Amino acid sequence: ETVPYTFRNPLYHWTHLELKTAFGIDKQLSPATAREIFDECNEKLQQPEYTARGFMRRYNVETVCTTDDPVDDLRYHRAYAEEMAASEKIVNSKSENSKSPKMLPAWRPDKAMNIEKPEYAAYINQLGEVAGVSITTFADMMDALQRRHDFFHEMGSRLSDHGIEEFYDEPYTDAEINQIFAKAMSGKELTTMEIRQYKHCFLRLCAEMDHASGWAQQYHYGAIRDNNSLMYQRLGADTGFDSIGEFNTAKKCSKFLNRLNMEDHLAKTILYNLNPCANEVLATMLGNFQDGSCPGKIQWGSGWWFLDQKDG
């Protein structure tokens, strides 16, 4: 019922491009056509060429990077890699796997960064169990993350991703970070400054970790999440009550990248803004930290979420 009214919105065009290019259905989705389109799509989805891998081959997808938490065991990546290796041994193989894309994990350590969340301490304890580290200090936690980072590297990961509201530049000392970490692990409420200091420190150390491993790093910033507390309590996080945030982040972003660059710890970086008003900000920010070591060392990310529109 809604789709016909979304004309000129990308949702309208994506919906019909997907129907046409993926399923060969050149009809407008509406109440009058919904049942026949539904039935035809489901019938086709039973066929091998309409599996997820089938679609990826059709669209010439070469590599897929999944979004994975540091505690993930990546069992499906291991199984997929073994499957691909076995298929490659078959001479002139015509199996479904022979042209399937690479699938690689991508490192998303947001839960270890979001120290203000009530579930933070429980998550850190889980991280310690998975990494085989008894976490009592901030240094212990970073040791656990480094071990998991190394594991992800062994599994083919070369990419990190961070979902942040904004960049941070609040000064901190090691002693302050240790106190903040201990305070959070004991369930005490943190001040806004303590949260920002911790996140600044955390992101900087993660960036150094990525640089040391030769990874690229991604920063998605500008969203304010879980705005509707009643629905958050009812449905949980990330259930559709997020929106664009307004943050004066240019100077903070510059300081963050500049400090890494000064210390020769700046990895390849992709910056994604969610608010369209920052398009030119980031487009010009990129030029500040190119160093000639590779083409486009600092890049502007593709349009995402609310930036999935013409300008983005």
Tab-separated table of C-alpha atoms in Angstrom:
chain	number	residue	atom	x	y	z
A	1	GLU	CA	0.000	0.000	0.000
A	2	THR	CA	2.864	2.360	0.748
A	3	VAL	CA	5.196	1.719	-2.200
A	4	PRO	CA	3.169	3.570	-4.890
A	5	TYR	CA	3.348	6.705	-2.725
A	6	THR	CA	7.155	6.546	-2.463
A	7	PHE	CA	7.699	7.659	-6.076
A	8	ARG	CA	10.866	9.826	-6.322
A	9	ASN	CA	12.148	8.316	-3.100
A	10	PRO	CA	15.043	5.858	-3.628
A	11	LEU	CA	12.922	3.183	-1.935
A	12	TYR	CA	10.514	3.236	-4.879
A	13	HIS	CA	13.242	2.826	-7.473
A	14	TRP	CA	15.252	0.247	-5.531
A	15	THR	CA	12.148	-1.855	-4.981
A	16	HIS	CA	11.329	-1.995	-8.676
A	17	LEU	CA	14.929	-2.369	-9.810
A	18	GLU	CA	15.246	-5.378	-7.484
A	19	LEU	CA	12.059	-6.918	-8.837
A	20	LYS	CA	13.165	-6.332	-12.430
A	21	THR	CA	16.877	-7.206	-12.300
A	22	ALA	CA	16.711	-9.947	-9.690
A	23	PHE	CA	13.385	-11.607	-10.504
A	24	GLY	CA	12.545	-10.405	-14.014
A	25	ILE	CA	9.286	-8.860	-12.809
A	26	ASP	CA	8.468	-5.550	-14.524
A	27	LYS	CA	5.377	-4.532	-12.543
A	28	GLN	CA	4.587	-1.877	-9.981
A	29	LEU	CA	4.287	-3.297	-6.482
A	30	SER	CA	0.835	-2.343	-5.165
A	31	PRO	CA	-2.120	-3.989	-3.411
A	32	ALA	CA	-3.382	-5.129	-6.798
A	33	THR	CA	-0.152	-6.928	-7.740
A	34	ALA	CA	1.228	-7.894	-4.327
A	35	ARG	CA	-0.071	-11.484	-4.249
A	36	GLU	CA	1.066	-12.448	-7.749
A	37	ILE	CA	4.500	-10.859	-7.211
A	38	PHE	CA	4.820	-12.579	-3.828
A	39	ASP	CA	3.970	-15.972	-5.291
A	40	GLU	CA	6.247	-15.596	-8.311
A	41	CYS	CA	9.219	-14.480	-6.181
A	42	ASN	CA	8.769	-17.354	-3.738
A	43	GLU	CA	8.566	-19.859	-6.584
A	44	LYS	CA	11.800	-18.561	-8.062
A	45	LEU	CA	13.531	-18.512	-4.659
A	46	GLN	CA	13.356	-22.312	-4.638
A	47	GLN	CA	15.727	-22.469	-7.613
A	48	PRO	CA	19.566	-22.622	-7.238
A	49	GLU	CA	20.199	-19.415	-9.195
A	50	TYR	CA	18.021	-17.504	-6.722
A	51	THR	CA	20.041	-18.335	-3.633
A	52	ALA	CA	22.081	-15.606	-1.929
A	53	ARG	CA	25.197	-16.833	-3.719
A	54	GLY	CA	23.280	-17.036	-6.977
A	55	PHE	CA	22.294	-13.382	-6.727
A	56	MET	CA	25.855	-12.362	-5.857
A	57	ARG	CA	27.258	-14.161	-8.884
A	58	ARG	CA	24.655	-12.519	-11.117
A	59	TYR	CA	25.624	-9.066	-9.833
A	60	ASN	CA	29.353	-9.879	-10.180
A	61	VAL	CA	30.021	-9.519	-6.452
A	62	GLU	CA	33.687	-10.335	-5.822
A	63	THR	CA	33.965	-9.899	-2.056
A	64	VAL	CA	31.517	-9.719	0.820
A	65	CYS	CA	32.572	-8.353	4.217
A	66	THR	CA	30.302	-9.225	7.112
A	67	THR	CA	29.963	-7.158	10.286
A	68	ASP	CA	31.300	-9.125	13.252
A	69	ASP	CA	31.734	-8.507	16.959
A	70	PRO	CA	35.118	-9.326	18.550
A	71	VAL	CA	33.503	-12.185	20.510
A	72	ASP	CA	32.163	-13.883	17.356
A	73	ASP	CA	33.758	-17.267	16.677
A	74	LEU	CA	33.528	-16.793	12.877
A	75	ARG	CA	32.599	-20.455	12.460
A	76	TYR	CA	30.726	-19.807	9.242
A	77	HIS	CA	33.679	-17.975	7.739
A	78	ARG	CA	35.868	-20.975	8.486
A	79	ALA	CA	33.327	-23.387	6.998
A	80	TYR	CA	32.875	-21.221	3.908
A	81	ALA	CA	36.628	-20.895	3.380
A	82	GLU	CA	37.032	-24.684	3.619
A	83	GLU	CA	34.198	-25.143	1.148
A	84	MET	CA	35.772	-22.719	-1.288
A	85	ALA	CA	39.177	-24.378	-0.954
A	86	ALA	CA	37.662	-27.787	-1.667
A	87	SER	CA	35.823	-26.515	-4.748
A	88	GLU	CA	39.012	-24.991	-6.145
A	89	LYS	CA	40.640	-28.429	-6.157
A	90	ILE	CA	38.070	-29.696	-8.627
A	91	VAL	CA	39.500	-29.212	-12.105
A	92	ASN	CA	37.156	-27.267	-14.372
A	93	SER	CA	34.599	-27.313	-11.601
A	94	LYS	CA	31.109	-26.206	-12.530
A	95	SER	CA	29.796	-26.419	-9.002
A	96	GLU	CA	27.827	-23.580	-7.413
A	97	ASN	CA	30.828	-22.678	-5.260
A	98	SER	CA	33.363	-22.277	-8.061
A	99	LYS	CA	32.440	-18.649	-8.767
A	100	SER	CA	31.149	-17.628	-5.381
A	101	PRO	CA	32.567	-14.426	-3.877
A	102	LYS	CA	35.095	-14.213	-1.113
A	103	MET	CA	33.551	-13.755	2.317
A	104	LEU	CA	35.668	-11.950	4.896
A	105	PRO	CA	34.902	-10.773	8.440
A	106	ALA	CA	35.026	-7.095	9.396
A	107	TRP	CA	35.840	-6.000	12.947
A	108	ARG	CA	33.100	-4.002	14.748
A	109	PRO	CA	34.121	-3.408	18.405
A	110	ASP	CA	31.339	-0.944	19.299
A	111	LYS	CA	30.200	-2.906	22.363
A	112	ALA	CA	33.645	-2.542	23.927
A	113	MET	CA	33.566	1.203	23.194
A	114	ASN	CA	30.072	1.996	24.485
A	115	ILE	CA	31.040	2.182	28.132
A	116	GLU	CA	27.860	4.062	29.071
A	117	LYS	CA	25.604	1.115	28.207
A	118	PRO	CA	24.171	-0.884	31.138
A	119	GLU	CA	25.285	-4.150	29.516
A	120	TYR	CA	28.924	-3.008	29.185
A	121	ALA	CA	30.385	-4.930	32.138
A	122	ALA	CA	28.689	-8.184	31.134
A	123	TYR	CA	30.020	-7.800	27.609
A	124	ILE	CA	33.584	-7.174	28.824
A	125	ASN	CA	33.421	-10.316	30.932
A	126	GLN	CA	32.250	-12.261	27.876
A	127	LEU	CA	35.109	-10.781	25.841
A	128	GLY	CA	37.563	-11.972	28.481
A	129	GLU	CA	36.170	-15.505	28.397
A	130	VAL	CA	36.379	-15.717	24.611
A	131	ALA	CA	39.910	-14.273	24.501
A	132	GLY	CA	41.160	-16.331	27.444
A	133	VAL	CA	42.043	-13.231	29.461
A	134	SER	CA	41.022	-12.422	33.032
A	135	ILE	CA	39.945	-8.794	32.647
A	136	THR	CA	40.364	-6.635	35.733
A	137	THR	CA	41.977	-3.546	34.186
A	138	PHE	CA	41.689	-1.501	31.021
A	139	ALA	CA	45.032	-2.934	29.867
A	140	ASP	CA	43.583	-6.435	30.270
A	141	MET	CA	40.656	-5.479	28.072
A	142	MET	CA	42.909	-4.116	25.332
A	143	ASP	CA	44.996	-7.299	25.556
A	144	ALA	CA	41.816	-9.326	25.024
A	145	LEU	CA	40.864	-7.150	22.054
A	146	GLN	CA	44.332	-7.519	20.552
A	147	ARG	CA	44.059	-11.301	20.769
A	148	ARG	CA	40.698	-11.245	19.032
A	149	HIS	CA	42.035	-8.762	16.468
A	150	ASP	CA	44.850	-11.214	15.724
A	151	PHE	CA	42.293	-14.022	15.357
A	152	PHE	CA	40.231	-11.941	12.920
A	153	HIS	CA	43.414	-11.224	10.967
A	154	GLU	CA	44.108	-14.956	10.704
A	155	MET	CA	40.569	-15.413	9.386
A	156	GLY	CA	41.175	-12.906	6.586
A	157	SER	CA	39.869	-9.684	8.100
A	158	ARG	CA	41.580	-6.508	6.933
A	159	LEU	CA	38.878	-4.019	7.825
A	160	SER	CA	37.453	-2.420	10.962
A	161	ASP	CA	34.215	-0.476	11.321
A	162	HIS	CA	33.185	1.904	14.105
A	163	GLY	CA	29.711	3.300	14.661
A	164	ILE	CA	30.134	6.576	16.534
A	165	GLU	CA	27.993	9.625	17.173
A	166	GLU	CA	30.965	11.914	16.613
A	167	PHE	CA	34.723	12.091	16.906
A	168	TYR	CA	36.332	12.846	20.272
A	169	ASP	CA	39.329	14.940	21.292
A	170	GLU	CA	39.017	15.190	25.077
A	171	PRO	CA	42.470	14.890	26.714
A	172	TYR	CA	43.038	11.987	29.093
A	173	THR	CA	45.739	10.251	31.084
A	174	ASP	CA	46.284	6.513	31.525
A	175	ALA	CA	45.355	6.869	35.189
A	176	GLU	CA	42.064	8.525	34.295
A	177	ILE	CA	41.174	5.784	31.802
A	178	ASN	CA	41.956	3.104	34.387
A	179	GLN	CA	39.670	4.814	36.895
A	180	ILE	CA	36.885	5.240	34.347
A	181	PHE	CA	37.085	1.585	33.366
A	182	ALA	CA	37.012	0.406	36.987
A	183	LYS	CA	34.063	2.689	37.681
A	184	ALA	CA	32.079	1.277	34.768
A	185	MET	CA	32.876	-2.328	35.650
A	186	SER	CA	31.563	-1.738	39.164
A	187	GLY	CA	28.283	-0.424	37.778
A	188	LYS	CA	28.774	3.220	38.745
A	189	GLU	CA	27.388	6.001	36.574
A	190	LEU	CA	29.912	7.898	34.467
A	191	THR	CA	29.999	11.598	33.713
A	192	THR	CA	29.717	12.845	30.148
A	193	MET	CA	33.377	13.864	30.208
A	194	GLU	CA	34.469	10.412	31.401
A	195	ILE	CA	32.508	8.729	28.610
A	196	ARG	CA	34.066	10.993	26.003
A	197	GLN	CA	37.586	10.526	27.388
A	198	TYR	CA	37.174	6.767	27.325
A	199	LYS	CA	35.836	6.709	23.765
A	200	HIS	CA	38.656	8.957	22.579
A	201	CYS	CA	41.237	6.641	24.114
A	202	PHE	CA	39.499	3.511	22.859
A	203	LEU	CA	39.223	4.705	19.249
A	204	ARG	CA	42.811	5.892	19.209
A	205	LEU	CA	44.144	2.531	20.445
A	206	CYS	CA	41.952	0.665	17.976
A	207	ALA	CA	43.306	2.859	15.179
A	208	GLU	CA	46.858	2.027	16.218
A	209	MET	CA	45.934	-1.660	16.246
A	210	ASP	CA	44.574	-1.426	12.702
A	211	HIS	CA	47.633	0.441	11.463
A	212	ALA	CA	50.000	-2.122	12.964
A	213	SER	CA	48.135	-4.925	11.170
A	214	GLY	CA	47.919	-3.127	7.834
A	215	TRP	CA	44.133	-2.854	7.970
A	216	ALA	CA	41.791	-0.161	6.708
A	217	GLN	CA	39.487	1.548	9.206
A	218	GLN	CA	35.974	2.882	8.725
A	219	TYR	CA	34.059	5.436	10.782
A	220	HIS	CA	30.285	5.802	10.451
A	221	TYR	CA	29.244	8.866	12.404
A	222	GLY	CA	26.291	11.166	12.856
A	223	ALA	CA	23.404	9.009	14.046
A	224	ILE	CA	21.485	9.410	17.296
A	225	ARG	CA	20.027	6.045	18.188
A	226	ASP	CA	17.145	4.617	20.211
A	227	ASN	CA	15.385	7.965	20.601
A	228	ASN	CA	12.065	6.420	21.632
A	229	SER	CA	12.631	5.059	25.139
A	230	LEU	CA	9.256	3.322	25.302
A	231	MET	CA	9.960	1.380	22.120
A	232	TYR	CA	13.530	0.703	23.220
A	233	GLN	CA	12.187	-0.923	26.375
A	234	ARG	CA	9.659	-2.891	24.353
A	235	LEU	CA	11.747	-3.934	21.339
A	236	GLY	CA	15.406	-3.309	22.174
A	237	ALA	CA	18.138	-1.408	20.354
A	238	ASP	CA	18.243	-0.478	16.671
A	239	THR	CA	14.591	-1.187	15.895
A	240	GLY	CA	13.803	1.855	13.770
A	241	PHE	CA	13.848	4.799	16.169
A	242	ASP	CA	17.118	6.381	15.067
A	243	SER	CA	17.685	9.634	13.210
A	244	ILE	CA	20.259	12.101	11.932
A	245	GLY	CA	22.225	13.886	14.628
A	246	GLU	CA	23.774	17.352	14.575
A	247	PHE	CA	27.391	17.406	15.718
A	248	ASN	CA	30.059	20.035	15.180
A	249	THR	CA	32.668	17.402	14.534
A	250	ALA	CA	35.039	18.887	11.945
A	251	LYS	CA	37.727	20.052	14.398
A	252	LYS	CA	37.474	16.878	16.467
A	253	CYS	CA	37.791	14.718	13.371
A	254	SER	CA	40.779	16.764	12.241
A	255	LYS	CA	42.511	16.472	15.626
A	256	PHE	CA	41.850	12.736	15.815
A	257	LEU	CA	43.299	12.028	12.371
A	258	ASN	CA	46.132	14.532	12.804
A	259	ARG	CA	47.378	12.965	16.029
A	260	LEU	CA	47.451	9.509	14.433
A	261	ASN	CA	49.214	10.968	11.412
A	262	MET	CA	51.822	12.765	13.538
A	263	GLU	CA	52.654	9.488	15.287
A	264	ASP	CA	52.699	7.505	11.999
A	265	HIS	CA	49.703	5.448	13.115
A	266	LEU	CA	47.163	6.585	10.526
A	267	ALA	CA	45.805	3.591	8.623
A	268	LYS	CA	43.854	3.695	5.378
A	269	THR	CA	40.591	5.349	6.390
A	270	ILE	CA	37.042	5.630	5.074
A	271	LEU	CA	34.808	8.328	6.575
A	272	TYR	CA	31.012	8.109	6.373
A	273	ASN	CA	28.820	10.991	7.489
A	274	LEU	CA	25.084	10.560	8.013
A	275	ASN	CA	24.079	14.226	7.974
A	276	PRO	CA	24.134	15.647	4.407
A	277	CYS	CA	25.314	18.995	5.766
A	278	ALA	CA	28.731	17.385	6.360
A	279	ASN	CA	29.257	16.207	2.777
A	280	GLU	CA	31.582	19.063	1.849
A	281	VAL	CA	33.206	18.993	5.283
A	282	LEU	CA	34.414	15.447	4.787
A	283	ALA	CA	35.136	15.871	1.097
A	284	THR	CA	37.647	18.591	2.005
A	285	MET	CA	38.897	16.833	5.164
A	286	LEU	CA	40.145	13.918	3.055
A	287	GLY	CA	42.761	16.036	1.348
A	288	ASN	CA	44.440	17.006	4.599
A	289	PHE	CA	45.905	13.562	5.277
A	290	GLN	CA	46.757	12.023	1.916
A	291	ASP	CA	50.430	11.110	1.966
A	292	GLY	CA	51.155	9.524	-1.403
A	293	SER	CA	51.706	6.065	0.072
A	294	CYS	CA	48.735	4.756	-1.912
A	295	PRO	CA	45.953	6.234	-4.049
A	296	GLY	CA	43.150	7.636	-1.909
A	297	LYS	CA	44.515	6.657	1.476
A	298	ILE	CA	41.692	8.664	3.097
A	299	GLN	CA	38.356	8.203	1.351
A	300	TRP	CA	34.794	9.430	1.621
A	301	GLY	CA	32.385	6.580	2.210
A	302	SER	CA	29.412	5.738	0.050
A	303	GLY	CA	25.974	7.049	0.984
A	304	TRP	CA	24.422	5.129	3.878
A	305	TRP	CA	21.072	5.120	5.666
A	306	PHE	CA	19.588	8.644	5.543
A	307	LEU	CA	22.370	9.663	3.154
A	308	ASP	CA	21.147	7.123	0.590
A	309	GLN	CA	19.947	9.874	-1.733
A	310	LYS	CA	21.180	11.890	-4.675
A	311	ASP	CA	23.711	14.088	-2.889
A	312	GLY	CA	25.019	11.276	-0.713
